GROMACS .gro file of C-alpha atoms in nm:
model
  221
    1TYR     CA    1  -5.517   0.701   1.108
    2CYS     CA    2  -5.631   0.657   0.748
    3ALA     CA    3  -5.569   0.998   0.662
    4LYS     CA    4  -5.186   0.986   0.735
    5MET     CA    5  -5.167   0.637   0.521
    6GLY     CA    6  -5.303   0.846   0.214
    7VAL     CA    7  -5.648   0.609   0.249
    8GLU     CA    8  -6.029   0.782   0.189
    9TYR     CA    9  -6.205   0.622   0.495
   10ILE     CA   10  -6.541   0.644   0.285
   11GLY     CA   11  -6.825   0.521   0.586
   12HIS     CA   12  -6.922   0.190   0.739
   13GLU     CA   13  -7.210  -0.001   0.814
   14GLY     CA   14  -7.325  -0.218   1.082
   15VAL     CA   15  -7.509  -0.565   1.078
   16PRO     CA   16  -7.662  -0.770   1.351
   17LEU     CA   17  -7.477  -1.050   1.552
   18LEU     CA   18  -7.801  -1.247   1.582
   19GLY     CA   19  -8.062  -1.321   1.293
   20CYS     CA   20  -7.855  -1.175   1.026
   21ILE     CA   21  -8.038  -1.306   0.721
   22ASP     CA   22  -7.954  -1.069   0.462
   23THR     CA   23  -7.702  -0.775   0.439
   24SER     CA   24  -7.823  -0.687   0.071
   25VAL     CA   25  -7.901  -0.295   0.213
   26GLU     CA   26  -7.600  -0.251   0.392
   27LEU     CA   27  -7.365  -0.388   0.103
   28LEU     CA   28  -7.505  -0.175  -0.147
   29ARG     CA   29  -7.526   0.140   0.065
   30ILE     CA   30  -7.177   0.140   0.053
   31ALA     CA   31  -7.108   0.001  -0.288
   32VAL     CA   32  -7.252   0.276  -0.435
   33LYS     CA   33  -6.980   0.536  -0.269
   34LYS     CA   34  -6.749   0.287  -0.529
   35PRO     CA   35  -6.475   0.180  -0.242
   36ASP     CA   36  -6.174  -0.022  -0.377
   37TRP     CA   37  -6.214  -0.248  -0.071
   38LEU     CA   38  -6.428  -0.290   0.240
   39LEU     CA   39  -6.332  -0.475   0.509
   40PHE     CA   40  -6.536  -0.682   0.748
   41PRO     CA   41  -6.447  -0.673   1.094
   42ILE     CA   42  -6.680  -1.008   1.199
   43SER     CA   43  -6.750  -1.351   1.179
   44GLY     CA   44  -6.951  -1.612   1.254
   45ALA     CA   45  -7.304  -1.639   1.107
   46PRO     CA   46  -7.346  -1.267   1.012
   47LEU     CA   47  -6.992  -1.338   0.785
   48THR     CA   48  -7.127  -1.581   0.620
   49THR     CA   49  -7.469  -1.436   0.528
   50VAL     CA   50  -7.253  -1.104   0.396
   51MET     CA   51  -7.021  -1.344   0.155
   52LYS     CA   52  -7.340  -1.477  -0.008
   53ASP     CA   53  -7.481  -1.164  -0.045
   54ALA     CA   54  -7.160  -0.972  -0.153
   55GLY     CA   55  -7.135  -1.295  -0.405
   56ARG     CA   56  -7.504  -1.279  -0.513
   57LEU     CA   57  -7.440  -0.884  -0.559
   58GLU     CA   58  -7.122  -1.002  -0.762
   59LEU     CA   59  -6.928  -0.658  -0.581
   60GLN     CA   60  -6.627  -0.844  -0.698
   61LYS     CA   61  -6.740  -0.809  -1.083
   62SER     CA   62  -6.781  -0.418  -0.992
   63GLY     CA   63  -6.379  -0.396  -0.876
   64ILE     CA   64  -6.447  -0.388  -0.522
   65LYS     CA   65  -6.195  -0.586  -0.325
   66LEU     CA   66  -6.339  -0.780   0.010
   67CYS     CA   67  -6.156  -0.837   0.266
   68ASN     CA   68  -6.228  -1.011   0.607
   69THR     CA   69  -5.971  -0.883   0.926
   70VAL     CA   70  -6.024  -1.106   1.204
   71SER     CA   71  -5.882  -1.478   1.091
   72ALA     CA   72  -6.251  -1.589   1.015
   73VAL     CA   73  -6.228  -1.718   0.664
   74ASP     CA   74  -6.118  -2.058   0.726
   75HIS     CA   75  -6.183  -2.351   0.519
   76ILE     CA   76  -6.605  -2.412   0.729
   77PHE     CA   77  -6.703  -2.047   0.568
   78ILE     CA   78  -6.503  -2.147   0.233
   79LYS     CA   79  -6.720  -2.487   0.250
   80ALA     CA   80  -7.050  -2.300   0.365
   81THR     CA   81  -7.013  -2.011   0.113
   82GLY     CA   82  -6.873  -2.220  -0.225
   83ALA     CA   83  -6.767  -2.006  -0.529
   84ASP     CA   84  -6.907  -1.653  -0.351
   85SER     CA   85  -6.548  -1.747  -0.109
   86GLU     CA   86  -6.335  -1.696  -0.396
   87ASN     CA   87  -6.079  -1.494  -0.451
   88TRP     CA   88  -6.192  -1.300  -0.113
   89HIS     CA   89  -5.898  -1.153   0.141
   90VAL     CA   90  -5.834  -1.255   0.496
   91LEU     CA   91  -5.587  -1.107   0.741
   92ARG     CA   92  -5.467  -1.401   0.951
   93HIS     CA   93  -5.263  -1.356   1.247
   94PHE     CA   94  -5.135  -1.758   1.246
   95PRO     CA   95  -5.087  -1.966   0.962
   96ALA     CA   96  -5.273  -2.221   0.844
   97PRO     CA   97  -5.260  -2.603   0.923
   98TRP     CA   98  -5.161  -2.761   0.602
   99GLU     CA   99  -4.841  -2.461   0.609
  100THR     CA  100  -4.594  -2.745   0.727
  101GLU     CA  101  -4.297  -2.528   0.646
  102TYR     CA  102  -4.338  -2.430   0.972
  103ALA     CA  103  -4.162  -2.635   1.195
  104GLY     CA  104  -4.387  -2.644   1.475
  105MET     CA  105  -4.676  -2.732   1.270
  106ALA     CA  106  -4.583  -3.092   1.357
  107ALA     CA  107  -4.670  -3.035   1.681
  108VAL     CA  108  -5.004  -2.864   1.588
  109ASN     CA  109  -5.106  -3.147   1.352
  110GLU     CA  110  -4.991  -3.429   1.571
  111ALA     CA  111  -5.221  -3.304   1.861
  112ALA     CA  112  -5.533  -3.225   1.608
  113LYS     CA  113  -5.496  -3.604   1.476
  114LYS     CA  114  -5.428  -3.744   1.826
  115TYR     CA  115  -5.750  -3.536   2.009
  116ARG     CA  116  -5.982  -3.493   1.726
  117GLY     CA  117  -5.864  -3.715   1.448
  118TRP     CA  118  -5.845  -3.469   1.196
  119GLU     CA  119  -5.610  -3.455   0.905
  120PRO     CA  120  -5.386  -3.123   0.826
  121ALA     CA  121  -5.670  -3.042   0.567
  122GLU     CA  122  -5.942  -3.118   0.774
  123THR     CA  123  -5.796  -2.921   1.082
  124GLY     CA  124  -5.924  -2.533   1.117
  125GLU     CA  125  -5.732  -2.259   1.119
  126LEU     CA  126  -5.849  -2.142   1.464
  127TYR     CA  127  -5.752  -2.468   1.588
  128VAL     CA  128  -5.382  -2.342   1.524
  129ALA     CA  129  -5.477  -2.015   1.719
  130GLY     CA  130  -5.589  -2.191   2.025
  131TRP     CA  131  -5.319  -2.430   2.005
  132LEU     CA  132  -5.089  -2.078   2.001
  133GLY     CA  133  -5.287  -1.937   2.292
  134ALA     CA  134  -5.237  -2.244   2.498
  135ALA     CA  135  -4.837  -2.270   2.440
  136VAL     CA  136  -4.837  -1.907   2.570
  137VAL     CA  137  -4.977  -1.966   2.852
  138ILE     CA  138  -4.782  -2.298   2.954
  139GLU     CA  139  -4.449  -2.103   2.870
  140GLY     CA  140  -4.591  -1.834   3.122
  141ILE     CA  141  -4.648  -2.136   3.428
  142ARG     CA  142  -4.297  -2.297   3.334
  143LEU     CA  143  -4.128  -1.989   3.352
  144ALA     CA  144  -4.335  -1.893   3.674
  145VAL     CA  145  -4.243  -2.231   3.832
  146GLU     CA  146  -3.896  -2.191   3.776
  147LYS     CA  147  -3.896  -1.854   3.955
  148VAL     CA  148  -4.060  -1.955   4.230
  149ASP     CA  149  -4.099  -2.330   4.265
  150LEU     CA  150  -4.429  -2.524   4.210
  151ASN     CA  151  -4.530  -2.523   4.549
  152ASN     CA  152  -4.520  -2.110   4.560
  153LEU     CA  153  -4.702  -2.130   4.211
  154THR     CA  154  -5.010  -1.844   4.231
  155GLY     CA  155  -5.140  -1.655   3.970
  156HIS     CA  156  -5.014  -1.348   4.034
  157ALA     CA  157  -4.655  -1.554   3.952
  158VAL     CA  158  -4.823  -1.686   3.645
  159ARG     CA  159  -4.866  -1.357   3.526
  160ASP     CA  160  -4.537  -1.243   3.584
  161GLY     CA  161  -4.401  -1.576   3.405
  162MET     CA  162  -4.613  -1.438   3.103
  163ALA     CA  163  -4.500  -1.067   3.118
  164SER     CA  164  -4.108  -1.220   3.106
  165ILE     CA  165  -4.154  -1.408   2.819
  166LYS     CA  166  -3.870  -1.283   2.549
  167GLY     CA  167  -3.788  -1.416   2.196
  168TRP     CA  168  -3.964  -1.736   2.232
  169GLU     CA  169  -3.957  -1.968   1.958
  170THR     CA  170  -4.259  -2.118   1.897
  171GLY     CA  171  -4.184  -2.241   1.514
  172ILE     CA  172  -4.487  -2.095   1.421
  173LEU     CA  173  -4.510  -1.708   1.466
  174PRO     CA  174  -4.206  -1.490   1.449
  175PRO     CA  175  -4.041  -1.495   1.793
  176ILE     CA  176  -4.287  -1.393   2.066
  177THR     CA  177  -4.209  -1.106   2.353
  178LEU     CA  178  -4.480  -1.014   2.609
  179SER     CA  179  -4.450  -0.721   2.886
  180ASP     CA  180  -4.585  -0.513   3.160
  181ASP     CA  181  -4.649  -0.277   2.850
  182LYS     CA  182  -4.742  -0.539   2.591
  183PRO     CA  183  -4.989  -0.853   2.721
  184TRP     CA  184  -5.004  -0.968   2.408
  185PHE     CA  185  -4.873  -1.235   2.175
  186ILE     CA  186  -5.011  -1.164   1.861
  187ASP     CA  187  -4.796  -0.912   1.661
  188PHE     CA  188  -4.801  -0.995   1.320
  189VAL     CA  189  -5.044  -1.020   1.042
  190GLY     CA  190  -5.054  -1.194   0.686
  191MET     CA  191  -5.249  -1.142   0.382
  192TYR     CA  192  -5.398  -1.441   0.233
  193GLN     CA  193  -5.671  -1.484  -0.022
  194VAL     CA  194  -5.890  -1.761  -0.125
  195GLN     CA  195  -5.802  -1.907  -0.430
  196GLN     CA  196  -5.979  -2.224  -0.580
  197ALA     CA  197  -6.146  -2.280  -0.248
  198LYS     CA  198  -5.869  -2.247  -0.026
  199ALA     CA  199  -5.702  -1.934   0.122
  200VAL     CA  200  -5.340  -1.900   0.075
  201PRO     CA  201  -5.069  -1.678   0.200
  202ILE     CA  202  -4.985  -1.387  -0.085
  203SER     CA  203  -4.780  -1.166   0.177
  204GLY     CA  204  -4.512  -1.224   0.410
  205TRP     CA  205  -4.555  -1.152   0.765
  206ILE     CA  206  -4.675  -0.787   0.837
  207GLU     CA  207  -4.517  -0.641   1.183
  208ALA     CA  208  -4.786  -0.430   1.390
  209VAL     CA  209  -4.665  -0.141   1.577
  210PRO     CA  210  -4.782  -0.018   1.901
  211PRO     CA  211  -5.081   0.193   1.943
  212GLN     CA  212  -4.893   0.467   2.008
  213GLU     CA  213  -4.671   0.442   1.710
  214LEU     CA  214  -4.925   0.410   1.501
  215GLY     CA  215  -4.818   0.566   1.098
  216SER     CA  216  -4.510   0.278   1.006
  217LEU     CA  217  -4.561  -0.062   0.898
  218ILE     CA  218  -4.243  -0.345   0.909
  219ILE     CA  219  -4.253  -0.589   0.625
  220LYS     CA  220  -4.119  -0.941   0.732
  221LYS     CA  221  -4.028  -1.171   0.477
   0.00000   0.00000   0.00000
């Protein structure tokens, strides 16, 4: 797939999930190949170690761009890694709580304030993901009840209800559609970059194509 996109794939390294206390060897082994980008599909403690080590090794000063691919570089990681997080990129599948230009974000922040006592600046970006996931399930239940009545509600009915969600507006993401062939609701990704200790969007939403149709990306403004 990289070849189709005109990108040269130069290799990968693996780090432990548990007890990951140093990634210098792995980072240097890949950095010596002079990549333009390093993509990190990891989160949790290993990502913290990688971010600190990449900063200590000054990989960005050598011209390498660093990007997390699983929405993980949020304010918690930024706080833990300090200046080492600056200029990191992160592919995020949902906006941050302080992106209040999204109409639906008001409900998310209201819930965070009510149940956690958090202001938008304190609320983790992954809280938005959890809220969206719960909202999709509830919408599936609502559609199921509408179709079969509450007394006949079953797991199968809920599953069918979720598969019938079409063009549903959350006010946070572009319209959500699920089906028998597409049982996921995350269809978009946005590029963010840490600037002055805050991950900010630097692209519009990018629509992912189905796995069987890889080869083109549609940029959503």
